[in-house]
């Protein structure tokens, strides 16, 4: 292979021979401006694993509450309980919203929300079991370790018993949120008091030993440096070596509007593609890398399909977290638009369910 940046040549040799990349390799990739070479290496791995396929799903996002006891500096979604804009949806309202908004062919409801000390384990189990009863064929992907650790504390239970109760109520898997940046020196500045990396990994450890799958994320493009990102990726890789269970990694591109970091410019388009590609290269044991179209924008999510990503997320329908932070993308999209966008960048759209089983009889033109 030829590379504009000769420092990438030893890394290229490792990638082509399937050798694992080191912390220093990760830093060298971030130090390089040779994005075409980094992208080509990531694309090589992506095509080796997934060929020309790009996955999407038919899903619906619901945020059961926006009240939040924490004050994470990167968040524009949480409201204090006294704020007139704060809300808590009752379990029956969550079911009613799902019934009203669920797109044709929906296979997944994704639910995450704020931390409210008034809500105990019974509330979460009730919305999960009500949804499961109303829509038995739809996978319920809900709660992050941040919420689970908080529920365990508020309900005076262990993390394991919270997870078991949720699983018994109908929780199918867990989304990847709450990871942010693990390194304490950054975590303390962006989300002080929130569950630390030990709590985050302990929750996934319990979940994965129960045989339940989950995703993982990294919030980048704020005050962190390349070494914090590589450290984050390597902690995820280490967990995956030991426990498996992560299906997909989603690098989350920071949106600064209306947050405690509104003075920051947010990540460049260059950093977004570089991070997708480096994630693919470092996380050799996590099967899927998602370019979340809501956060990256549709055009960047398309380009990302040639920089290591093999998933674009789904119909979503009603996104709130990033739109409160200034995202300009639509709040949801139709299946036909998603399929068109995937084909328009030269990939083959494959509809999947939450566990990455191919949906055999895909809905052709759900809205
Ligand atoms: O943990 C909050 C992030 C996460 C902002 O598992 C922000 O399939 C950018 O994890 N700018 C929650 N990011 C969302 C999440 C997710 C999304 C889509 C798919 C999946 C999946 C998981 O959102 C939080 C935080 O890291 N976040 N505020 C913001 N201003």
Coordinates of C-alpha atoms and ligand atoms in Angstrom, one line a residue:
X1 CA 0.0 0.0 0.0
X2 CA 1.1 3.6 -0.6
X3 CA 0.5 6.2 2.0
X4 CA 1.0 10.0 2.0
X5 CA 2.1 9.7 5.6
X6 CA 4.9 7.1 5.9
X7 CA 4.3 6.8 9.6
X8 CA 1.1 4.8 8.8
X9 CA 3.0 2.1 6.8
X10 CA 3.8 -0.1 9.8
X11 CA 0.2 0.2 11.0
X12 CA -1.0 -0.7 7.5
X13 CA 1.1 -3.9 7.6
X14 CA -0.5 -4.8 10.9
X15 CA -4.0 -4.2 9.6
X16 CA -3.5 -6.3 6.5
X17 CA -2.1 -9.2 8.5
X18 CA -4.9 -8.9 11.1
X19 CA -2.5 -8.0 13.9
X20 CA -4.0 -6.0 16.9
X21 CA -3.1 -2.3 17.1
X22 CA -1.5 -0.8 20.2
X23 CA -2.2 2.4 22.1
X24 CA 0.8 4.0 20.3
X25 CA -0.7 2.9 16.9
X26 CA -4.0 4.6 17.9
X27 CA -2.2 7.8 18.8
X28 CA -0.2 7.7 15.5
X29 CA -3.5 7.4 13.6
X30 CA -4.9 10.5 15.5
X31 CA -1.7 12.4 14.9
X32 CA -1.9 11.8 11.1
X33 CA -3.7 14.1 8.6
X34 CA -3.6 11.3 6.0
X35 CA -7.3 10.7 6.3
X36 CA -7.6 8.8 2.9
X37 CA -5.1 6.2 4.1
X38 CA -6.7 5.9 7.5
X39 CA -10.1 5.5 5.8
X40 CA -8.8 3.0 3.3
X41 CA -7.5 0.8 6.1
X42 CA -10.7 1.0 8.1
X43 CA -12.7 0.3 4.9
X44 CA -10.5 -2.8 4.3
X45 CA -11.5 -4.1 7.8
X46 CA -15.1 -3.2 7.3
X47 CA -15.3 -5.0 4.0
X48 CA -13.5 -8.0 5.3
X49 CA -16.1 -8.2 8.1
X50 CA -19.3 -7.1 6.3
X51 CA -18.6 -6.9 2.6
X52 CA -20.8 -4.2 0.9
X53 CA -23.7 -4.4 3.4
X54 CA -24.9 -1.5 5.5
X55 CA -27.4 -2.3 8.2
X56 CA -30.4 -0.2 9.4
X57 CA -33.4 -1.0 11.5
X58 CA -37.0 0.1 12.0
X59 CA -37.0 1.6 15.4
X60 CA -38.7 4.2 17.6
X61 CA -37.1 6.3 20.3
X62 CA -39.0 7.3 23.4
X63 CA -37.5 9.2 26.4
X64 CA -39.7 8.3 29.4
X65 CA -38.5 11.4 31.4
X66 CA -36.3 14.4 30.9
X67 CA -36.1 15.2 34.6
X68 CA -32.5 14.8 35.7
X69 CA -30.9 15.1 39.0
X70 CA -27.4 15.3 37.4
X71 CA -25.9 18.4 35.7
X72 CA -23.7 16.9 32.9
X73 CA -22.1 19.8 31.1
X74 CA -22.5 18.2 27.6
X75 CA -26.2 17.6 28.0
X76 CA -29.0 19.9 26.7
X77 CA -31.8 17.4 27.4
X78 CA -32.1 17.1 31.2
X79 CA -34.4 19.4 33.1
X80 CA -34.6 19.9 36.9
X81 CA -37.8 18.7 38.5
X82 CA -39.0 22.3 39.2
X83 CA -38.6 23.3 35.5
X84 CA -42.0 23.7 33.8
X85 CA -40.6 21.9 30.7
X86 CA -39.8 18.8 32.7
X87 CA -42.0 15.7 32.2
X88 CA -42.3 12.1 33.4
X89 CA -44.4 9.8 31.1
X90 CA -46.5 7.3 33.0
X91 CA -46.1 3.7 31.8
X92 CA -49.6 3.8 30.1
X93 CA -48.5 7.1 28.3
X94 CA -45.4 5.4 27.0
X95 CA -47.5 2.5 25.6
X96 CA -49.9 5.0 24.1
X97 CA -47.1 7.0 22.5
X98 CA -45.6 3.8 21.1
X99 CA -48.9 2.8 19.7
X100 CA -49.4 6.2 18.1
X101 CA -45.8 6.6 16.7
X102 CA -44.6 3.1 15.9
X103 CA -43.6 2.9 12.3
X104 CA -44.9 0.0 10.2
X105 CA -42.6 -3.1 10.6
X106 CA -41.0 -1.7 13.8
X107 CA -38.7 -4.2 15.5
X108 CA -37.2 -2.1 18.3
X109 CA -38.2 0.5 20.9
X110 CA -35.2 2.4 22.3
X111 CA -35.9 4.1 25.6
X112 CA -33.5 6.2 27.7
X113 CA -34.1 9.1 30.0
X114 CA -32.9 11.3 32.9
X115 CA -32.2 10.3 36.5
X116 CA -35.1 11.1 38.9
X117 CA -34.8 10.0 42.5
X118 CA -38.7 9.7 42.6
X119 CA -38.6 6.8 40.1
X120 CA -37.9 3.4 41.6
X121 CA -37.4 0.0 40.0
X122 CA -41.2 -0.6 39.9
X123 CA -41.6 2.3 37.4
X124 CA -39.0 0.9 35.0
X125 CA -40.3 -2.7 35.3
X126 CA -43.8 -1.4 34.7
X127 CA -43.1 0.4 31.5
X128 CA -41.0 -2.5 30.2
X129 CA -43.6 -5.1 31.0
X130 CA -46.5 -2.9 29.6
X131 CA -44.6 -2.4 26.4
X132 CA -43.7 -6.1 26.2
X133 CA -47.3 -7.1 26.7
X134 CA -48.7 -4.6 24.2
X135 CA -46.0 -5.4 21.5
X136 CA -44.7 -8.9 22.2
X137 CA -42.8 -9.0 18.9
X138 CA -40.9 -5.7 19.4
X139 CA -37.5 -5.8 21.1
X140 CA -37.2 -3.4 24.1
X141 CA -33.7 -1.9 24.2
X142 CA -33.6 0.3 27.3
X143 CA -31.6 2.0 30.1
X144 CA -28.0 2.7 30.3
X145 CA -25.6 1.7 33.1
X146 CA -25.9 5.3 34.4
X147 CA -29.7 4.7 34.9
X148 CA -29.2 1.1 36.2
X149 CA -26.6 2.2 38.8
X150 CA -28.9 5.0 39.9
X151 CA -32.0 2.8 40.2
X152 CA -29.9 0.2 42.2
X153 CA -28.9 3.0 44.6
X154 CA -32.4 4.5 44.9
X155 CA -34.1 1.1 45.2
X156 CA -31.4 -0.3 47.6
X157 CA -30.8 -3.2 45.3
X158 CA -27.7 -4.7 43.6
X159 CA -27.0 -4.0 40.0
X160 CA -27.5 -7.7 39.2
X161 CA -31.0 -7.8 40.8
X162 CA -32.0 -4.6 38.9
X163 CA -30.9 -6.2 35.6
X164 CA -32.6 -9.5 36.4
X165 CA -35.9 -7.7 37.2
X166 CA -35.7 -5.7 34.0
X167 CA -34.9 -8.8 32.0
X168 CA -37.8 -10.7 33.5
X169 CA -40.1 -7.8 32.7
X170 CA -39.1 -7.9 29.0
X171 CA -35.9 -5.9 28.5
X172 CA -34.2 -7.4 25.5
X173 CA -30.9 -5.5 25.5
X174 CA -29.2 -2.3 26.5
X175 CA -28.2 0.7 24.4
X176 CA -24.7 2.1 24.6
X177 CA -25.1 5.5 26.3
X178 CA -23.5 6.9 29.4
X179 CA -20.0 5.9 28.5
X180 CA -18.9 9.5 27.6
X181 CA -15.1 9.4 28.2
X182 CA -13.9 6.9 30.8
X183 CA -10.7 8.6 31.8
X184 CA -11.5 10.2 35.3
X185 CA -9.7 13.6 34.6
X186 CA -12.1 14.2 31.7
X187 CA -15.2 12.5 33.2
X188 CA -15.0 14.7 36.3
X189 CA -15.2 17.8 34.1
X190 CA -18.0 16.7 31.8
X191 CA -20.2 14.6 34.1
X192 CA -19.1 14.9 37.7
X193 CA -21.1 12.7 40.1
X194 CA -22.4 10.4 37.3
X195 CA -21.7 6.7 37.5
X196 CA -17.9 6.2 36.9
X197 CA -16.2 3.8 34.5
X198 CA -16.2 1.1 37.2
X199 CA -20.0 1.3 37.5
X200 CA -20.4 1.4 33.7
X201 CA -18.3 -1.7 33.2
X202 CA -19.7 -3.5 36.2
X203 CA -23.2 -3.1 34.7
X204 CA -22.1 -4.5 31.4
X205 CA -20.2 -7.3 33.1
X206 CA -23.3 -8.4 34.9
X207 CA -25.4 -8.0 31.8
X208 CA -23.1 -9.9 29.6
X209 CA -22.7 -12.8 32.1
X210 CA -26.5 -13.0 32.1
X211 CA -26.2 -13.5 28.3
X212 CA -27.8 -10.2 27.4
X213 CA -26.3 -8.1 24.6
X214 CA -25.6 -4.3 24.6
X215 CA -23.9 -1.5 22.7
X216 CA -21.2 0.9 23.7
X217 CA -20.4 4.5 22.8
X218 CA -17.9 7.3 23.2
X219 CA -18.8 11.0 23.3
X220 CA -16.0 12.9 21.5
X221 CA -15.2 16.4 20.2
X222 CA -15.4 18.4 23.4
X223 CA -12.5 18.8 25.9
X224 CA -10.9 15.3 25.5
X225 CA -7.6 14.6 23.7
X226 CA -6.6 11.8 21.4
X227 CA -5.0 9.8 24.3
X228 CA -8.4 9.9 26.2
X229 CA -10.2 8.5 23.1
X230 CA -7.7 5.7 22.6
X231 CA -7.7 4.8 26.3
X232 CA -11.5 4.7 26.1
X233 CA -11.5 2.3 23.0
X234 CA -8.9 0.1 24.6
X235 CA -11.0 -0.3 27.8
X236 CA -13.9 -1.4 25.7
X237 CA -11.7 -3.8 23.7
X238 CA -10.4 -5.3 27.0
X239 CA -14.0 -5.8 28.3
X240 CA -15.0 -7.4 25.0
X241 CA -12.1 -9.8 25.1
X242 CA -13.2 -11.0 28.6
X243 CA -17.0 -10.9 28.4
X244 CA -18.1 -10.4 24.7
X245 CA -21.6 -9.0 24.6
X246 CA -21.0 -5.7 22.8
X247 CA -22.7 -5.8 19.4
X248 CA -22.0 -2.3 18.1
X249 CA -19.9 0.7 18.9
X250 CA -21.3 4.2 18.3
X251 CA -18.9 7.1 18.3
X252 CA -21.1 10.1 19.4
X253 CA -20.2 13.4 17.8
X254 CA -20.7 16.2 20.4
X255 CA -23.3 18.8 19.7
X256 CA -22.5 21.9 21.8
X257 CA -25.7 24.1 21.5
X258 CA -27.6 24.8 24.7
X259 CA -25.0 22.8 26.8
X260 CA -22.4 23.9 29.4
X261 CA -19.9 23.7 26.5
X262 CA -21.8 26.0 24.1
X263 CA -18.6 28.0 23.6
X264 CA -16.9 25.0 22.0
X265 CA -17.0 24.6 18.2
X266 CA -17.8 20.8 18.3
X267 CA -15.9 18.2 16.3
X268 CA -14.8 18.9 12.7
X269 CA -16.0 16.8 9.8
X270 CA -12.4 15.5 9.7
X271 CA -12.4 14.4 13.3
X272 CA -15.7 12.6 12.8
X273 CA -14.4 10.5 9.9
X274 CA -11.1 9.9 11.6
X275 CA -12.9 8.7 14.8
X276 CA -15.2 6.3 12.9
X277 CA -12.1 4.9 11.1
X278 CA -9.9 4.6 14.2
X279 CA -12.7 3.0 16.1
X280 CA -13.0 0.3 13.4
X281 CA -9.3 -0.3 13.5
X282 CA -8.9 -0.4 17.2
X283 CA -12.0 -2.3 18.1
X284 CA -11.1 -5.5 16.3
X285 CA -13.4 -7.6 18.5
X286 CA -16.7 -5.5 18.3
X287 CA -18.6 -6.6 15.2
X288 CA -20.4 -3.4 14.2
X289 CA -19.6 0.3 13.9
X290 CA -22.5 2.7 13.7
X291 CA -22.5 6.1 11.9
X292 CA -25.6 7.4 13.7
X293 CA -27.2 9.6 11.0
X294 CA -29.1 11.7 13.6
X295 CA -25.8 13.1 15.0
X296 CA -23.5 13.0 12.0
X297 CA -26.0 14.2 9.5
X298 CA -27.1 12.1 6.6
X299 CA -24.3 13.1 4.2
X300 CA -21.5 12.4 6.7
X301 CA -23.2 9.1 7.7
X302 CA -23.1 8.1 4.0
X303 CA -19.4 9.0 3.7
X304 CA -18.7 7.1 6.9
X305 CA -19.8 3.9 5.2
X306 CA -16.4 4.1 3.4
X307 CA -14.5 4.9 6.5
X308 CA -15.2 1.9 8.7
X309 CA -18.9 2.1 9.5
X310 CA -21.3 -0.6 8.5
X311 CA -24.5 0.6 10.2
X312 CA -26.5 3.8 10.0
X313 CA -29.1 3.3 12.8
X314 CA -32.8 3.4 11.9
X315 CA -36.1 5.3 11.5
X316 CA -35.9 6.7 15.0
X317 CA -39.1 8.7 14.5
X318 CA -38.8 11.1 17.4
X319 CA -35.3 12.0 18.6
X320 CA -35.0 14.5 21.5
X321 CA -31.5 14.4 23.1
X322 CA -29.5 15.8 20.1
X323 CA -32.2 18.0 18.9
X324 CA -32.3 19.8 22.2
X325 CA -28.5 20.3 21.6
X326 CA -29.0 21.8 18.2
X327 CA -28.9 18.8 15.8
X328 CA -30.3 20.0 12.4
X329 CA -31.1 16.5 11.0
X330 CA -34.8 15.4 10.8
X331 CA -36.1 13.7 14.0
X332 CA -36.9 10.5 12.0
X333 CA -36.8 9.0 8.5
X334 CA -38.7 6.6 6.4
X335 CA -37.4 3.2 5.4
X336 CA -37.4 4.2 1.8
X337 CA -35.3 7.3 2.5
X338 CA -32.8 5.2 4.5
X339 CA -32.5 2.6 1.8
X340 CA -32.1 5.2 -0.8
X341 CA -29.3 6.9 1.2
X342 CA -27.5 3.6 1.6
X343 CA -27.8 2.7 -2.1
X344 CA -26.7 6.3 -3.1
X345 CA -23.4 5.7 -1.4
X346 CA -22.8 2.4 -3.1
X347 CA -23.7 0.1 -0.3
X348 CA -26.4 -2.6 -0.1
X349 CA -29.1 -1.8 2.5
X350 CA -29.8 -4.7 4.9
X351 CA -32.7 -4.4 7.4
X352 CA -31.7 -6.0 10.7
X353 CA -33.3 -6.5 14.1
X354 CA -31.7 -5.3 17.3
X355 CA -29.5 -8.5 17.5
X356 CA -28.4 -8.1 13.9
X357 CA -30.5 -10.9 12.5
X358 CA -31.5 -10.0 9.0
X359 CA -35.2 -9.2 8.7
X360 CA -36.3 -11.6 6.0
X361 CA -39.4 -9.8 4.9
X362 CA -38.4 -6.2 5.1
X363 CA -41.1 -3.5 5.0
X364 CA -40.7 -1.9 1.6
X365 CA -41.9 1.6 2.2
X366 CA -42.9 2.2 5.7
X367 CA -43.1 5.9 6.6
Ligands
LIG1 O1 -24.7 9.0 26.8 C1 -25.9 13.6 25.3 C2 -24.9 11.5 24.3 C3 -25.9 9.5 24.8 C4 -25.2 15.1 23.8 O2 -27.0 2.0 21.5 C5 -24.7 13.8 23.4 O3 -27.8 2.0 19.5 C6 -23.7 14.6 21.6 O4 -26.1 6.4 23.7 N1 -24.1 15.9 21.9 C7 -27.2 8.7 24.7 N2 -24.0 13.6 22.3 C8 -27.5 8.2 23.3 C9 -26.9 6.9 23.0 C10 -27.3 6.2 21.7 C11 -27.8 6.9 20.6 C12 -28.1 6.1 19.5 C13 -28.0 4.8 19.5 C14 -27.5 4.1 20.6 C15 -27.4 2.6 20.6 C16 -27.2 4.8 21.7 O5 -26.0 10.7 24.1 C17 -25.4 9.9 26.1 C18 -24.4 11.0 25.7 O6 -23.1 10.4 25.4 N3 -25.2 12.9 24.4 N4 -25.9 15.0 25.0 C19 -24.8 16.2 23.0 N5 -25.1 17.4 23.4

